[in-house]
Amino acid sequence: MKYSFRNDYSEGAHPAVMKALETTNALQTVGYGMDIYCEEARNLIREKCALPQADIHFLVGGTQANLVACAAFLRPIEAVIAPDTGHPLVHETGAFQATGHMVIPVPSNNGKLTPQQLCAVCRAHSTEHMVQPRMVYISNATEVGTVYTKEELSLLHNACKDLGLYIYLDGARLGCAMVSQDAPLAWSDLAECLDAFTIGGTKNGLLFGEALVVVNDALKRDFRSHMKQRGAILAKGRLLGLQFKAILEDDLYLKNARHANAMAQQLQEGISQLGYSFLVNSPTNQIFPIFPNPLLEKLSSLYEYETQQTMDETTTCIRLVTSWATPQEAVETFLADLQQLGTLI
Amino acid sequence: MKYSFRNDYSEGAHPAVMKALETTNALQTVGYGMDIYCEEARNLIREKCALPQADIHFLVGGTQANLVACAAFLRPIEAVIAPDTGHPLVHETGAFQATGHMVIPVPSNNGKLTPQQLCAVCRAHSTEHMVQPRMVYISNATEVGTVYTKEELSLLHNACKDLGLYIYLDGARLGCAMVSQDAPLAWSDLAECLDAFTIGGTKNGLLFGEALVVVNDALKRDFRSHMKQRGAILAKGRLLGLQFKAILEDDLYLKNARHANAMAQQLQEGISQLGYSFLVNSPTNQIFPIFPNPLLEKLSSLYEYETQQTMDETTTCIRLVTSWATPQEAVETFLADLQQLGTLI
Amino acid sequence: MKYSFRNDYSEGAHPAVMKALETTNALQTVGYGMDIYCEEARNLIREKCALPQADIHFLVGGTQANLVACAAFLRPIEAVIAPDTGHPLVHETGAFQATGHMVIPVPSNNGKLTPQQLCAVCRAHSTEHMVQPRMVYISNATEVGTVYTKEELSLLHNACKDLGLYIYLDGARLGCAMVSQDAPLAWSDLAECLDAFTIGGTKNGLLFGEALVVVNDALKRDFRSHMKQRGAILAKGRLLGLQFKAILEDDLYLKNARHANAMAQQLQEGISQLGYSFLVNSPTNQIFPIFPNPLLEKLSSLYEYETQQTMDETTTCIRLVTSWATPQEAVETFLADLQQLGTLI
Amino acid sequence: MKYSFRNDYSEGAHPAVMKALETTNALQTVGYGMDIYCEEARNLIREKCALPQADIHFLVGGTQANLVACAAFLRPIEAVIAPDTGHPLVHETGAFQATGHMVIPVPSNNGKLTPQQLCAVCRAHSTEHMVQPRMVYISNATEVGTVYTKEELSLLHNACKDLGLYIYLDGARLGCAMVSQDAPLAWSDLAECLDAFTIGGTKNGLLFGEALVVVNDALKRDFRSHMKQRGAILAKGRLLGLQFKAILEDDLYLKNARHANAMAQQLQEGISQLGYSFLVNSPTNQIFPIFPNPLLEKLSSLYEYETQQTMDETTTCIRLVTSWATPQEAVETFLADLQQLGTLI
């Protein structure tokens, strides 16, 4: 069995999460997320974010959370602005567009958007013959592992307010962004800079689950009805509340993310010391080393990973992902294997 | 804490399911349902149904499964025929219609459709100014606990073939229908009479999960893409495979359903013996007794249940639901309480 | 060539309309309905309705106007209430549903809705698992020729305000309703009782065109963008303005309708005097006589008309439609032919 | 009154079209495009294109034709490839996306696509987490006046066949492309190289109307139902048939286009001789001269036109459009005015 650095959802859940599910298994609760565990988890998030009025909804997956937000927040003629590397434009099989909304791509090398780009898009959409840009989609950490600083988020938020845009953050890998050494974020930073955001659980210790935090009052109305319409209310909603409660207590959420980042950084530094370069310098749990193709032929017989892109005729960029579940031993073995393989070719 | 007969998803999962999740928790698998556990569960279903060529997909919830099937199986001008009591017309917040499809309601007292009704709908939709009926939606057991016999299913199926319709069965409570004393069905009966159907796990022992079985080749194409577009591919897809494998082995699926039915029938008989009548005579795990309102005032302080409908000025019909998790003691206590309350008013 | 009573759009346009198009043909204007003729026509409607603040849009066809209103006025989880005989449920190939909205059918024998029916629908849609009824669709005259009195409209309007519903009137045959002897309506009555309504031109003297009057401020926002998104802004928008201006001046709109009604009433009275009965007693330009099948065999070789429905084994109800273009001679000839045919069978 | 070079739909219709409408005005026909005039116009197109089996539909406008084609031809997970300058991405308020389909933008300077670009898009969309590119949208003449040669169209068509794509041509300005001096096209060239295309009438002599020619059998099914669902069947459909018949007889369609092109080329040459440059060298009826801003200040008091884009701090590109209706005198006066204004600044 090859060890897999393919993604951060290869294992089940953190033991604390499994225990929470196990110990409450026989208890009866009401359905659809109206139970006491969901309420406790909501209150934990409200406290952390200092957002006593926030609406918080628990959804099973990230694409699901994104598409319900898109359907609920936008009128038919309104569009999303997203980096051209963003999930809704690449890896969600047109889920946003299937709700009837255009997603306007903005070129991005590092997975991030700038206020200047938002201004340019808005200026270019000025008549009734064009869609109205309304929601900005960003992810943090981004699809290429980069992060927004607090200041960058704040500037984006101000630009959005000026331009009449909502800003929505896809936090599938939010924990890793929050604890990144380059650009740490506090829970309250999110609350201050965003109209809505998700707290990704699936990739940070849960069996599944994303918490959607709706900060802006204008976006709160009837959200549960929109969830139901898109098949996104879990019958046994308590499973989501229980898991989020388990992961938010004792800051396990951030601890998990710190471990994931530490493992990735150890990989990145080790690979760098062996003389290899990277597509992008990532401070989070996804790294993008560039290796010679003959080396990859051998490496692929030992490890699972994804190919990111062909660089030139002789080298390829791959993606290595770590998580709360990655044992340090796997990292060290990988680096040793890499060193040895490097001497063979 | 009041005991709840509100629904069949008040508890967690059957211990065998929990154990399957626990023992595999640390193992790595690929994502999105392409893992070995999902494949094993698929093969179990194929064997039971004697459908070696069936496509089988695992989805998290019932509304989700229904809406993806609707989106995937139909062209924009095609419509669904459903009983007016059916889930898509009543309790899914317009999920089918949100995919752009009309659902044509057919009046039904007992939750069931007849071949004659299908013919009438097709005759009435004859020009290009009307939608084209294409998919028949039925549920078994129905929303009011009734079941289709093998012969009824077979006649519906033949009518559908004659009329150019697909027949889709929502099996949220399929187990209880299959083992009902009135109209037992074998797995192979489903395979013979349906173009596609779901095997409901959420209400029969799983934490969550519905298996969608696509029998008709014409409906198979690109289904996973449609799932992704609707946010219905679970990242850790193995959770669905593991659960279904656990419940399908040793026929636990049907055992659970037998228990649920037995508890409901014990309730129904006991209530009947106390002199109360029912909205409908249900052979499955939902029963619909009619009680005097003063009695309900007292009963509601002891038990959780749903109100089905007002019958007249003095009586109301409620719904009592049992499941794999209902202890016989709860049934007996309920009947004793009912007897005692009956004497007080 | 058989004379056609099939519908009220068998001919071109009233000569006054043709003349308006002809005399302005070579003049240049801006496109998309922003020209001076559209503005003049809008002002004529605003004056007639005493609605100086109304937004008025010109669309090419009725289904188009209905579906854009549905898409623009409703949020995804909101639904339309309509009589089960209404156009959106029967003759628009699912146009409303294709915009993602459920249409809730209400049983109706005479094509009309009552406040009681609206209350019942709203009461039955009470949870987030159900769509939210928001827009009431009525037509006047209805699909079976009947009309709402001023008082009926007013009661519906009040019920809608109480229930949080918008009321939208499809006025494809509005002129004939306004001048009907049973229930005449003034322009200002429409303005008082409706949130939005169309003034049908196609069936009352125009080549094509429906004017959509948006009375309620809450429904005005970005309507032209919604039109464009649904392909409903005509490039040479002036064609609509010119035609409506021509028909609204000198009350030609109501004169045309009076002629259509008069021709239909003459038909209805003549047929009645010959001893035939009717499906419904219509005061407008569609009438629904019931004839013996042998008579229809002969009649169909002389006239074009539509079959409405089979009544029993020996009789059938047909629909005869008159318009501004129906010559009195055609009516008289029809009655003479009917009398003669009646004597032959 | 300033003369307008703003677009090619500033006037009414060619006199031959008006005459056809006038002379048939009082005649009765069936509705919805099933009349004899539509059938004659369809046969004229079939003959010209040597496509006896083609399905031909008449629609009122271009955005309408495009969106119905998109809705009818594609399954929900399928996407359109279009140049980023194309109408569906810029000027149709998200009409394609409102039918649920993603439009994948391809960078284009000259408004055209290449086979290499199609290959690259298809290679990049390889998994079920991505939409499936299926329909290529091109326009001819393009939005910047350029044209495809027969060979370019043929190569695109071959690439599409290899890649499993349909190719759809938006012919809003098809006439001007067909008679362009650079790249003339015969009717049969269109039939050979395309799966479906529109013949634009609105901008070439009709009051309104686009003919959609469906060449590929796979795209023909139930198209009229799709039209109805999108509000795109005109009640008095004969208006479209009559107009197309009038314009297709005696090759008036191509004559009109030749005049439009000739006027534009005279403008382009005259402007060039006065020393000004162009954004693009257009062989059709839209030209894009670049003028100093002070000159434009004066020019705008004499003529109507659209601003295309700011070039730098001192110059701006405008768009001048001619049509069948542009008098040569207007062209000559414009050039004289331009010369005079040029001497003043």
Short mmCIF file of C-alpha atoms in Angstrom, two decimals, chain A:
data_model
loop_
_atom_site.label_atom_id
_atom_site.label_comp_id
_atom_site.label_asym_id
_atom_site.label_seq_id
_atom_site.Cartn_x
_atom_site.Cartn_y
_atom_site.Cartn_z
CA MET A 1 0.00 0.00 0.00
CA LYS A 2 1.53 3.28 -1.11
CA TYR A 3 1.32 6.19 1.27
CA SER A 4 -0.89 8.91 -0.14
CA PHE A 5 -0.14 12.62 -0.26
CA ARG A 6 -2.97 12.94 -2.77
CA ASN A 7 -5.25 15.05 -0.64
CA ASP A 8 -6.37 15.94 2.85
CA TYR A 9 -9.43 13.73 2.91
CA SER A 10 -7.91 10.29 2.62
CA GLU A 11 -8.66 9.17 6.16
CA GLY A 12 -11.77 9.18 8.36
CA ALA A 13 -12.11 11.63 11.23
CA HIS A 14 -10.03 12.78 14.16
CA PRO A 15 -10.56 10.41 17.13
CA ALA A 16 -12.25 13.16 19.15
CA VAL A 17 -14.84 13.46 16.41
CA MET A 18 -15.41 9.73 16.23
CA LYS A 19 -15.82 9.61 19.98
CA ALA A 20 -18.46 12.34 19.93
CA LEU A 21 -20.46 10.40 17.35
CA GLU A 22 -20.08 7.15 19.24
CA THR A 23 -21.11 8.38 22.68
CA THR A 24 -24.27 10.11 21.45
CA ASN A 25 -25.27 7.48 18.93
CA ALA A 26 -28.29 6.09 20.77
CA LEU A 27 -29.74 9.43 21.85
CA GLN A 28 -32.79 10.82 20.10
CA THR A 29 -32.79 14.32 18.64
CA VAL A 30 -34.91 16.30 16.26
CA GLY A 31 -33.73 16.35 12.68
CA TYR A 32 -32.52 18.85 10.10
CA GLY A 33 -29.96 20.64 12.25
CA MET A 34 -32.41 21.97 14.83
CA ASP A 35 -30.92 19.84 17.63
CA ILE A 36 -28.98 20.89 20.70
CA TYR A 37 -25.58 19.83 19.34
CA CYS A 38 -25.92 22.02 16.30
CA GLU A 39 -26.98 24.88 18.51
CA GLU A 40 -23.95 24.40 20.75
CA ALA A 41 -21.65 24.30 17.74
CA ARG A 42 -23.26 27.45 16.37
CA ASN A 43 -22.69 29.20 19.65
CA LEU A 44 -19.06 28.14 19.75
CA ILE A 45 -18.53 29.71 16.32
CA ARG A 46 -20.43 32.84 17.28
CA GLU A 47 -18.22 33.23 20.35
CA LYS A 48 -14.96 32.64 18.54
CA CYS A 49 -15.88 35.13 15.84
CA ALA A 50 -17.46 37.61 18.26
CA LEU A 51 -20.49 37.49 16.00
CA PRO A 52 -23.48 36.98 18.29
CA GLN A 53 -25.90 37.72 15.45
CA ALA A 54 -24.35 35.55 12.76
CA ASP A 55 -26.45 32.89 11.08
CA ILE A 56 -24.60 29.61 10.93
CA HIS A 57 -25.55 26.65 8.79
CA PHE A 58 -23.93 23.25 8.58
CA LEU A 59 -23.62 21.60 5.19
CA VAL A 60 -22.14 18.31 4.11
CA GLY A 61 -19.68 19.44 1.44
CA GLY A 62 -17.88 22.39 -0.05
CA THR A 63 -19.34 22.44 -3.54
CA GLN A 64 -22.74 22.12 -1.91
CA ALA A 65 -22.08 25.06 0.40
CA ASN A 66 -20.78 27.17 -2.46
CA LEU A 67 -23.70 26.49 -4.76
CA VAL A 68 -26.36 27.09 -2.13
CA ALA A 69 -24.71 30.39 -1.21
CA CYS A 70 -24.64 31.36 -4.89
CA ALA A 71 -28.31 30.43 -5.35
CA ALA A 72 -29.43 32.13 -2.15
CA PHE A 73 -27.38 35.32 -2.26
CA LEU A 74 -27.82 36.33 -5.90
CA ARG A 75 -30.64 37.48 -8.13
CA PRO A 76 -30.76 35.91 -11.60
CA ILE A 77 -28.99 38.77 -13.35
CA GLU A 78 -26.17 38.90 -10.82
CA ALA A 79 -22.80 37.25 -11.30
CA VAL A 80 -19.86 35.98 -9.31
CA ILE A 81 -16.30 37.23 -9.71
CA ALA A 82 -13.70 34.54 -9.12
CA PRO A 83 -10.05 33.91 -9.87
CA ASP A 84 -9.73 31.79 -13.00
CA THR A 85 -8.05 29.14 -10.86
CA GLY A 86 -10.98 29.11 -8.45
CA HIS A 87 -13.02 26.03 -7.70
CA PRO A 88 -16.29 27.27 -9.28
CA LEU A 89 -14.59 27.80 -12.63
CA VAL A 90 -12.59 24.63 -12.70
CA HIS A 91 -13.56 21.77 -10.40
CA GLU A 92 -17.28 21.98 -9.68
CA THR A 93 -18.72 20.83 -13.03
CA GLY A 94 -20.45 24.14 -13.51
CA ALA A 95 -22.31 24.02 -10.21
CA PHE A 96 -22.62 27.81 -9.95
CA GLN A 97 -23.72 28.15 -13.56
CA ALA A 98 -26.27 25.37 -13.06
CA THR A 99 -27.98 27.72 -10.59
CA GLY A 100 -28.20 30.19 -13.49
CA HIS A 101 -25.37 32.53 -12.60
CA MET A 102 -22.39 33.61 -14.64
CA VAL A 103 -18.98 33.36 -13.02
CA ILE A 104 -16.64 36.04 -14.34
CA PRO A 105 -13.05 34.76 -14.40
CA VAL A 106 -10.21 37.03 -13.34
CA PRO A 107 -6.69 35.99 -14.31
CA SER A 108 -4.63 34.97 -11.31
CA ASN A 109 -1.21 33.39 -11.02
CA ASN A 110 -1.22 32.91 -7.28
CA GLY A 111 -4.88 32.07 -6.77
CA LYS A 112 -5.70 35.48 -5.29
CA LEU A 113 -7.75 38.50 -6.32
CA THR A 114 -6.88 42.18 -5.92
CA PRO A 115 -9.12 45.23 -5.40
CA GLN A 116 -7.89 46.60 -8.73
CA GLN A 117 -9.21 43.54 -10.52
CA LEU A 118 -12.62 43.93 -8.89
CA CYS A 119 -12.78 47.57 -9.96
CA ALA A 120 -11.90 46.65 -13.52
CA VAL A 121 -14.61 43.99 -13.71
CA CYS A 122 -17.23 46.35 -12.34
CA ARG A 123 -16.26 49.11 -14.73
CA ALA A 124 -16.57 46.71 -17.65
CA HIS A 125 -20.11 45.66 -16.67
CA SER A 126 -22.02 48.87 -16.96
CA THR A 127 -25.18 48.31 -18.99
CA GLU A 128 -28.34 46.24 -18.82
CA HIS A 129 -26.94 44.11 -21.62
CA MET A 130 -24.40 42.75 -19.15
CA VAL A 131 -24.70 40.79 -15.94
CA GLN A 132 -24.22 42.68 -12.69
CA PRO A 133 -21.19 41.49 -10.72
CA ARG A 134 -22.38 41.01 -7.15
CA MET A 135 -20.47 38.34 -5.24
CA VAL A 136 -16.73 37.93 -5.01
CA TYR A 137 -15.60 34.35 -4.51
CA ILE A 138 -12.22 33.83 -2.90
CA SER A 139 -10.69 30.83 -1.21
CA ASN A 140 -8.27 30.88 1.71
CA ALA A 141 -5.97 29.02 1.58
CA THR A 142 -6.25 29.19 -2.20
CA GLU A 143 -6.18 26.28 -4.60
CA VAL A 144 -2.40 26.74 -4.89
CA GLY A 145 -1.79 26.96 -1.17
CA THR A 146 -1.31 30.72 -0.92
CA VAL A 147 -3.00 32.89 1.70
CA TYR A 148 -4.47 36.35 2.08
CA THR A 149 -3.03 38.59 4.79
CA LYS A 150 -5.38 40.37 7.12
CA GLU A 151 -4.60 43.59 5.30
CA GLU A 152 -5.29 42.09 1.90
CA LEU A 153 -8.65 40.80 3.10
CA SER A 154 -9.46 44.16 4.58
CA LEU A 155 -8.63 45.98 1.36
CA LEU A 156 -10.71 43.54 -0.65
CA HIS A 157 -13.59 44.03 1.77
CA ASN A 158 -13.39 47.80 1.47
CA ALA A 159 -13.30 47.57 -2.29
CA CYS A 160 -16.34 45.33 -2.23
CA LYS A 161 -18.25 47.77 -0.06
CA ASP A 162 -17.38 50.59 -2.44
CA LEU A 163 -18.39 48.58 -5.47
CA GLY A 164 -21.59 47.13 -4.05
CA LEU A 165 -20.22 43.60 -3.97
CA TYR A 166 -20.53 40.85 -1.39
CA ILE A 167 -17.37 38.97 -0.48
CA TYR A 168 -17.62 35.24 0.15
CA LEU A 169 -14.70 33.15 1.34
CA ASP A 170 -14.53 29.43 0.62
CA GLY A 171 -12.76 28.12 3.70
CA ALA A 172 -12.34 24.49 2.68
CA ARG A 173 -8.77 24.87 3.98
CA LEU A 174 -9.45 27.81 6.29
CA GLY A 175 -7.63 26.31 9.29
CA CYS A 176 -4.36 26.01 7.40
CA ALA A 177 -4.68 29.62 6.26
CA MET A 178 -5.48 30.87 9.76
CA VAL A 179 -2.35 29.33 11.26
CA SER A 180 0.01 29.93 8.36
CA GLN A 181 3.24 31.59 9.43
CA ASP A 182 3.09 34.17 6.66
CA ALA A 183 -0.36 35.50 7.35
CA PRO A 184 -2.06 34.29 10.49
CA LEU A 185 -5.71 35.26 10.89
CA ALA A 186 -7.87 35.42 13.98
CA TRP A 187 -11.49 34.29 13.94
CA SER A 188 -12.50 37.90 14.42
CA ASP A 189 -10.55 38.93 11.32
CA LEU A 190 -12.86 36.77 9.24
CA ALA A 191 -15.89 38.30 10.87
CA GLU A 192 -14.65 41.81 10.13
CA CYS A 193 -13.65 41.31 6.52
CA LEU A 194 -16.27 39.03 5.03
CA ASP A 195 -19.98 38.93 4.26
CA ALA A 196 -20.05 35.15 4.47
CA PHE A 197 -17.51 32.36 4.76
CA THR A 198 -17.22 28.66 5.28
CA ILE A 199 -15.22 26.85 7.94
CA GLY A 200 -14.05 23.69 6.25
CA GLY A 201 -14.32 20.56 8.33
CA THR A 202 -13.91 17.79 5.76
CA LYS A 203 -10.21 18.53 5.20
CA ASN A 204 -9.38 19.29 8.81
CA GLY A 205 -10.51 16.41 10.98
CA LEU A 206 -14.23 15.77 10.33
CA LEU A 207 -15.82 12.91 8.49
CA PHE A 208 -17.53 15.65 6.50
CA GLY A 209 -18.97 19.08 7.04
CA GLU A 210 -18.63 22.76 6.24
CA ALA A 211 -19.99 25.50 8.47
CA LEU A 212 -21.34 28.47 6.57
CA VAL A 213 -21.18 31.71 8.56
CA VAL A 214 -23.46 34.44 7.26
CA VAL A 215 -22.26 37.75 8.65
CA ASN A 216 -24.17 40.21 6.50
CA ASP A 217 -27.83 40.58 7.50
CA ALA A 218 -28.83 41.10 3.89
CA LEU A 219 -27.82 37.53 3.07
CA LYS A 220 -29.59 35.73 5.89
CA ARG A 221 -33.16 35.51 4.69
CA ASP A 222 -34.64 32.05 4.15
CA PHE A 223 -31.26 30.40 3.81
CA ARG A 224 -32.54 27.09 5.16
CA SER A 225 -35.23 27.03 2.47
CA HIS A 226 -32.52 27.46 -0.15
CA MET A 227 -30.57 24.63 1.46
CA LYS A 228 -33.57 22.34 1.32
CA GLN A 229 -34.24 23.23 -2.30
CA ARG A 230 -30.71 22.16 -3.22
CA GLY A 231 -30.85 18.94 -1.20
CA ALA A 232 -28.46 20.34 1.39
CA ILE A 233 -30.26 19.83 4.70
CA LEU A 234 -29.00 16.66 6.33
CA ALA A 235 -31.77 14.60 7.94
CA LYS A 236 -29.62 13.68 10.92
CA GLY A 237 -28.25 17.19 11.12
CA ARG A 238 -26.87 16.49 14.55
CA LEU A 239 -23.96 14.65 12.90
CA LEU A 240 -22.70 18.01 11.71
CA GLY A 241 -23.27 19.77 15.00
CA LEU A 242 -21.57 17.01 16.97
CA GLN A 243 -18.53 16.99 14.73
CA PHE A 244 -18.09 20.76 14.68
CA LYS A 245 -18.56 20.93 18.43
CA ALA A 246 -15.86 18.32 18.90
CA ILE A 247 -13.40 20.07 16.62
CA LEU A 248 -14.00 23.58 17.90
CA GLU A 249 -13.58 22.71 21.54
CA ASP A 250 -10.02 23.03 22.85
CA ASP A 251 -9.08 24.66 19.56
CA LEU A 252 -8.64 21.26 17.97
CA TYR A 253 -9.49 22.89 14.65
CA LEU A 254 -6.40 25.07 14.71
CA LYS A 255 -4.24 22.36 16.25
CA ASN A 256 -5.08 20.04 13.37
CA ALA A 257 -4.25 22.76 10.88
CA ARG A 258 -0.95 23.53 12.59
CA HIS A 259 0.04 19.92 12.28
CA ALA A 260 -0.90 19.80 8.63
CA ASN A 261 1.08 22.97 7.90
CA ALA A 262 4.07 21.75 9.88
CA MET A 263 4.18 18.52 7.92
CA ALA A 264 3.93 20.36 4.61
CA GLN A 265 6.60 22.87 5.58
CA GLN A 266 8.92 20.08 6.65
CA LEU A 267 8.35 18.48 3.25
CA GLN A 268 8.89 21.75 1.44
CA GLU A 269 12.10 22.56 3.25
CA GLY A 270 13.46 19.07 2.81
CA ILE A 271 12.67 19.03 -0.89
CA SER A 272 14.21 22.47 -1.28
CA GLN A 273 17.38 21.37 0.46
CA LEU A 274 17.63 18.54 -2.05
CA GLY A 275 17.81 21.18 -4.74
CA TYR A 276 14.32 21.13 -6.22
CA SER A 277 12.22 24.19 -6.93
CA PHE A 278 8.48 24.88 -6.57
CA LEU A 279 5.66 26.23 -8.68
CA VAL A 280 4.69 28.55 -5.87
CA ASN A 281 5.92 29.12 -2.37
CA SER A 282 3.06 27.80 -0.25
CA PRO A 283 2.85 28.41 3.49
CA THR A 284 0.01 25.92 3.97
CA ASN A 285 -0.67 22.22 3.62
CA GLN A 286 -0.41 21.92 -0.15
CA ILE A 287 3.01 22.18 -1.77
CA PHE A 288 3.94 22.10 -5.43
CA PRO A 289 7.46 20.75 -6.07
CA ILE A 290 8.87 20.40 -9.57
CA PHE A 291 10.69 17.16 -10.29
CA PRO A 292 12.44 15.61 -13.28
CA ASN A 293 10.17 13.17 -15.06
CA PRO A 294 12.45 10.14 -14.60
CA LEU A 295 12.42 10.71 -10.85
CA LEU A 296 8.62 10.93 -10.86
CA GLU A 297 8.42 7.58 -12.60
CA LYS A 298 10.11 6.02 -9.61
CA LEU A 299 8.42 8.18 -6.98
CA SER A 300 4.98 7.24 -8.27
CA SER A 301 5.64 3.60 -7.43
CA LEU A 302 6.14 4.57 -3.79
CA TYR A 303 3.64 7.38 -3.20
CA GLU A 304 0.24 8.62 -4.28
CA TYR A 305 0.00 12.28 -5.33
CA GLU A 306 -1.59 14.44 -7.98
CA THR A 307 0.09 15.88 -11.03
CA GLN A 308 -0.39 19.64 -11.09
CA GLN A 309 0.98 20.58 -14.49
CA THR A 310 3.66 19.89 -17.07
CA MET A 311 6.43 22.48 -16.74
CA ASP A 312 8.54 21.63 -19.78
CA GLU A 313 9.70 18.58 -21.66
CA THR A 314 11.70 17.17 -18.80
CA THR A 315 10.02 18.35 -15.58
CA THR A 316 6.58 18.20 -14.02
CA CYS A 317 4.99 19.92 -11.04
CA ILE A 318 3.18 17.67 -8.59
CA ARG A 319 1.00 18.45 -5.60
CA LEU A 320 1.70 16.98 -2.17
CA VAL A 321 -0.96 17.47 0.50
CA THR A 322 -0.68 16.86 4.22
CA SER A 323 -3.35 16.90 6.91
CA TRP A 324 -4.08 16.47 10.60
CA ALA A 325 -3.59 12.74 9.94
CA THR A 326 -0.18 12.82 8.28
CA PRO A 327 2.37 11.08 10.51
CA GLN A 328 5.77 12.76 10.74
CA GLU A 329 7.26 9.43 9.86
CA ALA A 330 5.63 9.53 6.44
CA VAL A 331 7.24 12.89 5.78
CA GLU A 332 10.65 11.72 6.85
CA THR A 333 10.42 8.53 4.84
CA PHE A 334 9.35 10.50 1.78
CA LEU A 335 12.35 12.80 2.07
CA ALA A 336 14.70 9.88 2.53
CA ASP A 337 13.19 8.11 -0.47
CA LEU A 338 13.48 11.27 -2.50
CA GLN A 339 17.12 11.70 -1.63
CA GLN A 340 17.88 8.14 -2.56
CA LEU A 341 15.90 8.29 -5.82
CA GLY A 342 17.69 11.52 -6.72
CA THR A 343 21.03 9.77 -6.60
CA LEU A 344 19.84 7.02 -8.91
CA ILE A 345 18.90 9.07 -11.93
#
